[in-house]
Coordinates of C-alpha atoms and ligand atoms in Angstrom, one line a residue:
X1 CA 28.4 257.2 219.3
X2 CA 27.2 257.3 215.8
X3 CA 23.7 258.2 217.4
X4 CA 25.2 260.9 219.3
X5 CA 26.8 262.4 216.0
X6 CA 23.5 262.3 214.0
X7 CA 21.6 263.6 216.7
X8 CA 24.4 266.6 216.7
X9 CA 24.3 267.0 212.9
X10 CA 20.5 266.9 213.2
X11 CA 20.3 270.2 216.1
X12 CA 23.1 272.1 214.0
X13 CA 20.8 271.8 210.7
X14 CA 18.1 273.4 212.4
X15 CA 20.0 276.7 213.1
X16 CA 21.3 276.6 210.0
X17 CA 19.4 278.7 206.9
X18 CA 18.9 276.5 204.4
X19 CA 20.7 278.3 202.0
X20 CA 24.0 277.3 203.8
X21 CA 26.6 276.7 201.6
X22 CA 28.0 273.7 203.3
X23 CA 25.1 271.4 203.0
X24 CA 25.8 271.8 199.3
X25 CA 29.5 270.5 199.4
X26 CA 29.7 267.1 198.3
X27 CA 32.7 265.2 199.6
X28 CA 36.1 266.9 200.5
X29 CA 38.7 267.4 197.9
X30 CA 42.1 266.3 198.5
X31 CA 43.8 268.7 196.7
X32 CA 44.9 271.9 198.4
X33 CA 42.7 274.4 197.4
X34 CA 42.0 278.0 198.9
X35 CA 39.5 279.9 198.2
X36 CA 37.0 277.0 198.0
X37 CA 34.9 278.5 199.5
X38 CA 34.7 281.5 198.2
X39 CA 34.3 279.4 194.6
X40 CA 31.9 277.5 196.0
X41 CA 29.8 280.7 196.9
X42 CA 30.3 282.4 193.6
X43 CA 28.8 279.8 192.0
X44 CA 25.7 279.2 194.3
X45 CA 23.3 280.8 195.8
X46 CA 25.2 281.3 199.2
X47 CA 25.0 284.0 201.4
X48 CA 27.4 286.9 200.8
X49 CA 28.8 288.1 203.6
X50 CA 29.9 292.3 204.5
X51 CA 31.5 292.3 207.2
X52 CA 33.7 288.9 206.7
X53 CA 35.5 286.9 204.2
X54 CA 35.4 282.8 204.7
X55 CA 37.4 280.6 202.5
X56 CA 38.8 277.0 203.3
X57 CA 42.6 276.1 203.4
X58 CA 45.1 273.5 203.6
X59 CA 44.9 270.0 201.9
X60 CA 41.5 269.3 201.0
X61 CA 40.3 272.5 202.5
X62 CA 40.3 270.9 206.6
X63 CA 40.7 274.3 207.6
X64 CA 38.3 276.9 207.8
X65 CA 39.1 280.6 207.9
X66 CA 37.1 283.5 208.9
X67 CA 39.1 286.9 208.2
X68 CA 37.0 289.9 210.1
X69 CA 37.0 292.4 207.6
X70 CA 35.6 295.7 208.7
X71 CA 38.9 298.0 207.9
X72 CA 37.0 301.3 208.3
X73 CA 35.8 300.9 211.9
X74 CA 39.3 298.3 212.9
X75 CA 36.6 295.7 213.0
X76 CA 34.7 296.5 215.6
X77 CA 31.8 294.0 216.2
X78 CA 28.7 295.7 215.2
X79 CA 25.8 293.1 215.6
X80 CA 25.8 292.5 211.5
X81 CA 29.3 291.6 211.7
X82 CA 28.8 289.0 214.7
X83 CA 25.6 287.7 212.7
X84 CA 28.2 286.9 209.8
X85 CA 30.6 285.8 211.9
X86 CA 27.6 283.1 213.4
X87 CA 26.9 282.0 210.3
X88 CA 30.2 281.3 209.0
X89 CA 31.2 279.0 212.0
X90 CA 28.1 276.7 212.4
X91 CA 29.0 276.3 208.6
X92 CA 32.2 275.2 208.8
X93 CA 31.0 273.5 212.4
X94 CA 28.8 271.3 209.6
X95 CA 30.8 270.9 206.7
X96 CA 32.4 267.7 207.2
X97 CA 35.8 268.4 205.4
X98 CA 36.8 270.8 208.1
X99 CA 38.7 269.7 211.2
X100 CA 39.6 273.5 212.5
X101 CA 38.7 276.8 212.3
X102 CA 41.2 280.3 212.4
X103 CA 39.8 283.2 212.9
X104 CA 41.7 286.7 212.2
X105 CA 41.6 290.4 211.4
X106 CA 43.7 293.1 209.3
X107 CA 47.3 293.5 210.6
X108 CA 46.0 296.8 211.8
X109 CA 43.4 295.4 214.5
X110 CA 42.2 291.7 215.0
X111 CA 39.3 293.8 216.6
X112 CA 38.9 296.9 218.4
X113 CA 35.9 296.1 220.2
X114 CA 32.2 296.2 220.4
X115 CA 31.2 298.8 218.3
X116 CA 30.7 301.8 220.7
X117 CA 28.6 303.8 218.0
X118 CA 26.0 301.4 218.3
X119 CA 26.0 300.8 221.9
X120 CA 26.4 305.1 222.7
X121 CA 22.5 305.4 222.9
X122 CA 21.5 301.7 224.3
X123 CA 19.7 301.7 227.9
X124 CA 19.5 299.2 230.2
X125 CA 16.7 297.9 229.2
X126 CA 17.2 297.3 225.7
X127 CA 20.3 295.5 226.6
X128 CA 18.5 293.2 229.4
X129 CA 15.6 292.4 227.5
X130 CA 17.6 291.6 224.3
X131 CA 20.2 289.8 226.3
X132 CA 23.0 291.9 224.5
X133 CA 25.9 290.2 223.7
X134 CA 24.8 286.5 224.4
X135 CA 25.0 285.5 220.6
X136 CA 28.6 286.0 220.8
X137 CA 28.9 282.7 222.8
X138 CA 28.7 280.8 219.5
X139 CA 32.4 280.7 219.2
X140 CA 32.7 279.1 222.6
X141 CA 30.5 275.9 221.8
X142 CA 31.6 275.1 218.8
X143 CA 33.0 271.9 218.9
X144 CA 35.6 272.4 216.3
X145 CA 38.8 273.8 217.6
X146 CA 38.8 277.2 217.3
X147 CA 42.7 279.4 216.8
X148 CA 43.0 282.6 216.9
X149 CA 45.5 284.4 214.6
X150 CA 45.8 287.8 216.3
X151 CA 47.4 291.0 214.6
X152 CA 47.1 294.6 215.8
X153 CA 44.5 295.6 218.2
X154 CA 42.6 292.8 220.2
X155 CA 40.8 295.1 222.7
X156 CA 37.3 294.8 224.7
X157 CA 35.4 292.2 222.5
X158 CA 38.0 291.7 220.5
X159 CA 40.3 290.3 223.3
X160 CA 37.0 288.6 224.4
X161 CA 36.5 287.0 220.8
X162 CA 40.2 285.7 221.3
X163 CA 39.5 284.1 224.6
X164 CA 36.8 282.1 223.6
X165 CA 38.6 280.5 220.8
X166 CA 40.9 277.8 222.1
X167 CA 44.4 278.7 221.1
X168 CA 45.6 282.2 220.1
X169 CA 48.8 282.7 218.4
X170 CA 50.2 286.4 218.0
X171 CA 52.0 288.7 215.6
X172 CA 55.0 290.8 217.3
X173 CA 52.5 294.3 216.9
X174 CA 49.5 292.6 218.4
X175 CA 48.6 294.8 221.5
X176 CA 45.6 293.6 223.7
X177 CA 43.5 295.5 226.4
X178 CA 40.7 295.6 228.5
X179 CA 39.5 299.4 228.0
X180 CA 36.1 299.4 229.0
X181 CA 36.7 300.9 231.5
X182 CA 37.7 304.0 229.9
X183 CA 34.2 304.2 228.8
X184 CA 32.5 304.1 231.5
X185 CA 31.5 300.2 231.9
X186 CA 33.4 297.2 231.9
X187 CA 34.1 294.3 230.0
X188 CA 30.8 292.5 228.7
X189 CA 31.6 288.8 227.0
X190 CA 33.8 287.3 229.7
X191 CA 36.8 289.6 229.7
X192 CA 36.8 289.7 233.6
X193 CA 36.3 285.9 233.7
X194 CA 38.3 284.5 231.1
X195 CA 41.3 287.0 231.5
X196 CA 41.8 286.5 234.8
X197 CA 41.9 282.4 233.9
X198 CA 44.0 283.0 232.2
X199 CA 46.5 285.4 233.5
X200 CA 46.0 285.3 236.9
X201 CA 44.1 288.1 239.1
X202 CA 46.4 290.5 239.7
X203 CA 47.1 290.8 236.1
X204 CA 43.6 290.6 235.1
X205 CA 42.7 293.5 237.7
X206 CA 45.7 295.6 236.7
X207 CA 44.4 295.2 232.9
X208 CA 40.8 295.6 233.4
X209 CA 40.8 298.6 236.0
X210 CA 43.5 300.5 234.0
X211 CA 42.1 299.7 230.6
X212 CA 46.4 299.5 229.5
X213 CA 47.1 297.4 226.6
X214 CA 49.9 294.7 226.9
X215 CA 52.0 294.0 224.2
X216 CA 52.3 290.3 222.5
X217 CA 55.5 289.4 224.2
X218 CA 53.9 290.2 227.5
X219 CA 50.5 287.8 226.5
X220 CA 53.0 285.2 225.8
X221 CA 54.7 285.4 229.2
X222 CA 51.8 286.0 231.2
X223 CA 50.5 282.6 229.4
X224 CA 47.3 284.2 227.2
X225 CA 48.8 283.4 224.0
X226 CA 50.4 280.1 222.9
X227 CA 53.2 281.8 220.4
X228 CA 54.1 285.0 218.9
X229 CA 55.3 285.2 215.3
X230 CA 56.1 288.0 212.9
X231 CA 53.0 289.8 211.8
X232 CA 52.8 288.2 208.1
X233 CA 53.3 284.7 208.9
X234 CA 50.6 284.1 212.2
X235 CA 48.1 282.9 210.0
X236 CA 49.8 280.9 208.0
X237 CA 50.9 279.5 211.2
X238 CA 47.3 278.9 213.0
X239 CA 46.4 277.2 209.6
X240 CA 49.3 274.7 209.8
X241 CA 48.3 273.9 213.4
X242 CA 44.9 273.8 212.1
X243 CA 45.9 271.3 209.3
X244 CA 48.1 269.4 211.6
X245 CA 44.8 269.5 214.0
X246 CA 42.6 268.2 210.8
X247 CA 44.8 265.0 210.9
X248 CA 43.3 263.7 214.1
X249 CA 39.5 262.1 214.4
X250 CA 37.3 265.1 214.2
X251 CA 35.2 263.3 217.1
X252 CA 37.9 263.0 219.3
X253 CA 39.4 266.4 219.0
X254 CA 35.9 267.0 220.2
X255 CA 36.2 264.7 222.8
X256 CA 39.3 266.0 224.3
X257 CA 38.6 270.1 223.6
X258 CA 35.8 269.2 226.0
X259 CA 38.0 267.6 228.2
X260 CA 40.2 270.4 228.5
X261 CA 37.4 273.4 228.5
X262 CA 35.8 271.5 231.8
X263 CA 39.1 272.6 233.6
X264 CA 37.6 276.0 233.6
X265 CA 34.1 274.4 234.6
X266 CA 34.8 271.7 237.3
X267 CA 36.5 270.5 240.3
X268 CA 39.5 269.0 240.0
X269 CA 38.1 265.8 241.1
X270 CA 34.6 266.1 239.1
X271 CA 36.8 267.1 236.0
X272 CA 38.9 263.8 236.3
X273 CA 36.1 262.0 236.6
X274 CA 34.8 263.5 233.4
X275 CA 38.3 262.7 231.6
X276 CA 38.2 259.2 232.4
X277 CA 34.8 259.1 231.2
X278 CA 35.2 260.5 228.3
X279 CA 38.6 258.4 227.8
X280 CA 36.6 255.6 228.5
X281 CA 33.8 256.5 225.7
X282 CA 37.0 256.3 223.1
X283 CA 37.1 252.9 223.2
X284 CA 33.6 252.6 221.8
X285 CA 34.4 254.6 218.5
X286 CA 36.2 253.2 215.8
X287 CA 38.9 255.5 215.4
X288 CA 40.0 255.1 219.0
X289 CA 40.7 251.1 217.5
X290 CA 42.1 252.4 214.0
X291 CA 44.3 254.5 215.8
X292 CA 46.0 252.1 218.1
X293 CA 45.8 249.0 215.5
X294 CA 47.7 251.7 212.8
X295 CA 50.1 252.2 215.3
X296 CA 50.6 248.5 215.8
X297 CA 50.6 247.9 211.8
X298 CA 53.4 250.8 211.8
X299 CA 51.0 252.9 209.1
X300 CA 49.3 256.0 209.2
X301 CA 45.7 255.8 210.7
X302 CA 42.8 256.2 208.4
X303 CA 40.5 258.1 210.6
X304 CA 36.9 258.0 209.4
X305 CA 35.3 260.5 212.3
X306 CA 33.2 257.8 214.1
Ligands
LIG1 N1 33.8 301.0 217.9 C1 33.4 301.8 216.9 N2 34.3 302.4 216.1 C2 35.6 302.2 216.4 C3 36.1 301.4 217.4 C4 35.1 300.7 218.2 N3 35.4 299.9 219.2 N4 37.4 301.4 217.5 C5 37.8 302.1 216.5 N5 36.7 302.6 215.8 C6 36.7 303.5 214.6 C7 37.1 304.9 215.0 O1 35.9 305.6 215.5 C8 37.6 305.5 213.7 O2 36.4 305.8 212.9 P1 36.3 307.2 212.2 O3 37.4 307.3 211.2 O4 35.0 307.2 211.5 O5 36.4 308.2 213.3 C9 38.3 304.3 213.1 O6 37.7 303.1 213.7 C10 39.8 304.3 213.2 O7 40.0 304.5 214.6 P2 41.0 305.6 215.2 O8 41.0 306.8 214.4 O9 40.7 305.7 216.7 O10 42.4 304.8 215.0 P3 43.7 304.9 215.9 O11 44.8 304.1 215.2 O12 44.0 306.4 216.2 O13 43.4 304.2 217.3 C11 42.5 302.5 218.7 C12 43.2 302.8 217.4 C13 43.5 302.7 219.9 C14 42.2 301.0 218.7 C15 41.3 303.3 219.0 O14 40.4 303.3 217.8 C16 40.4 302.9 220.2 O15 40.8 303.2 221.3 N6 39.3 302.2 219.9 C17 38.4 301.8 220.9 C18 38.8 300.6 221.7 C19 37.9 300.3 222.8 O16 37.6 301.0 223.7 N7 37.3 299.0 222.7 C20 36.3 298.5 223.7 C21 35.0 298.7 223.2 S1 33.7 298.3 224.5 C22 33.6 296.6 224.4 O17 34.3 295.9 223.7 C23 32.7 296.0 225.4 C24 32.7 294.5 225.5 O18 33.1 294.0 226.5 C25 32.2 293.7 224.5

């Protein structure tokens, strides 16, 4: 297992730029302190970023949080923006005090979409050739678990960025949408895939070939969003589930998010096999035995991540 880890650590250093602010963090402070990060980078040599704003919440800064702040275009993804947004979560994917990650907008619009500016003059074979749009599959292999804290519009790619995060929660305004159609093509990052996962086919056809929007009440019946709270208070709420997240072993939140996103992947027999494989791995780490033995001593388990 600890093999395993180091060998992870090892791959995520190399497609990160050395300048990363996270390798520079020494130790994780206990006190509750936003805006870490955004200290941290003030005083270092970190890369700025344009398009986003990345600080660390909760007690000892477990959570990460990526806002998407691109106000005058409602944060449509422009390639810079996705770059930024890259680079944010392999660094909080390495920085060791972390345990989970929210990711949000403006109350206006999580995110309106690829940016169609940039793609009006594309061809086909600019697209092909530069497999446009394939980076964005960094926030679905992240191993840390992903929330997204949606307000506003969440349409095109920016329904697509909230599917591949593991849990979305929703302000009472959000409105989300499929409209690629509209524009002549159709959905590009897994829209047609995920959606209809995750809302069934009928639904997912009705959204995608109309290009309407649904309200938040309607993604929380339909089952694409966990819970719907007033627009102020969602991200404050995916940061406590973050925190309470951040609690847990960090390796076996990994464990089990891969568990749980090989539903979507497998069989239902291949994916209980997996399962009990991976349930059986637990038993070689040592918070698997911490856990159980705190449990046992009636005390809170001291998780050390291994
Ligand atoms: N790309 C580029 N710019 C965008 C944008 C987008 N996806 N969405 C909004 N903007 C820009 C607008 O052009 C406008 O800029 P200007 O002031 O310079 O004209 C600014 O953001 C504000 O937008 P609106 O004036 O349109 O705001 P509104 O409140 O009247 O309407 C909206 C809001 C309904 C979200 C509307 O902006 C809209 O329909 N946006 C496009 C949504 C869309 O079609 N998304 C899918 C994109 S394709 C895609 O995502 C492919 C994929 O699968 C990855």
């Amino acid at each position: 297992m600890a093999g395993m880890a180091a060998l992870r650590i090892q791959q995520l250093r190399a497609v990160i730029q050395p300048t990363s602010f996270a390798s520079r963090i020494v130790g994780c402070p206990r006190a509750n302190t936003p805006n870490f990060v955004q200290t941290a980078r003030s005083m270092s040599s970190a890369p700025t970023y344009e398009h986003i704003m990345v600080e660390k919440r909760g007690e000892g800064g477990n959570v990460g949080l990526i806002v998407l702040n691109r106000p005058s275009a409602l944060n449509a993804l422009c390639d810079p923006l996705m770059k930024e947004v890259k680079q944010a979560l392999l660094d909080l994917e390495a920085d060791s005090c972390v345990g989970a990650i929210v990711l949000t907008g403006s109350e206006k619009a999580f995110a309106a979409g690829a940016d169609i500016k940039d793609m009006q003059n594309k061809q086909f074979v600019e697209c092909y050739n530069g497999n446009f749009l394939n980076d964005w599959n960094v926030l679905s292999i992240v191993k840390k678990p992903v929330i997204a804290a949606v307000n506003g519009y969440a349409l095109g790619g920016g329904c697509e960025m909230a599917m591949m995060c593991d849990i979305i929660l929703a302000g009472d305004k959000a409105k989300f949408g499929q409209p690629e159609i509209v524009l002549g093509t159709i959905p590009g990052a897994g829209g047609t895939q995920r959606l209809t996962k995750a809302i069934g086919k009928s639904r997912s056809m009705q959204m995608c070939l109309t290009g309407d929007m649904i309200t938040a009440q309607q993604a929380s019946s339909w089952g694409l969003v966990s819970s719907v709270h007033p627009p102020d208070q969602v991200v404050d709420e995916a940061i406590k589930l973050g925190q309470k997240i951040s609690q847990h072993s960090k390796l076996i939140v990994a464990m089990c998010k891969e568990s749980v996103n090989n539903a979507y992947e497998l069989s239902l027999s291949e994916g209980l096999h997996f399962e009990k494989r991976l349930f059986h791995c637990t038993f070689s780490t040592n918070d698997r035995s911490e856990g159980m033995t705190a449990f046992i001593e009636k005390r809170k388990p001291n998780f050390t991540d291994s």
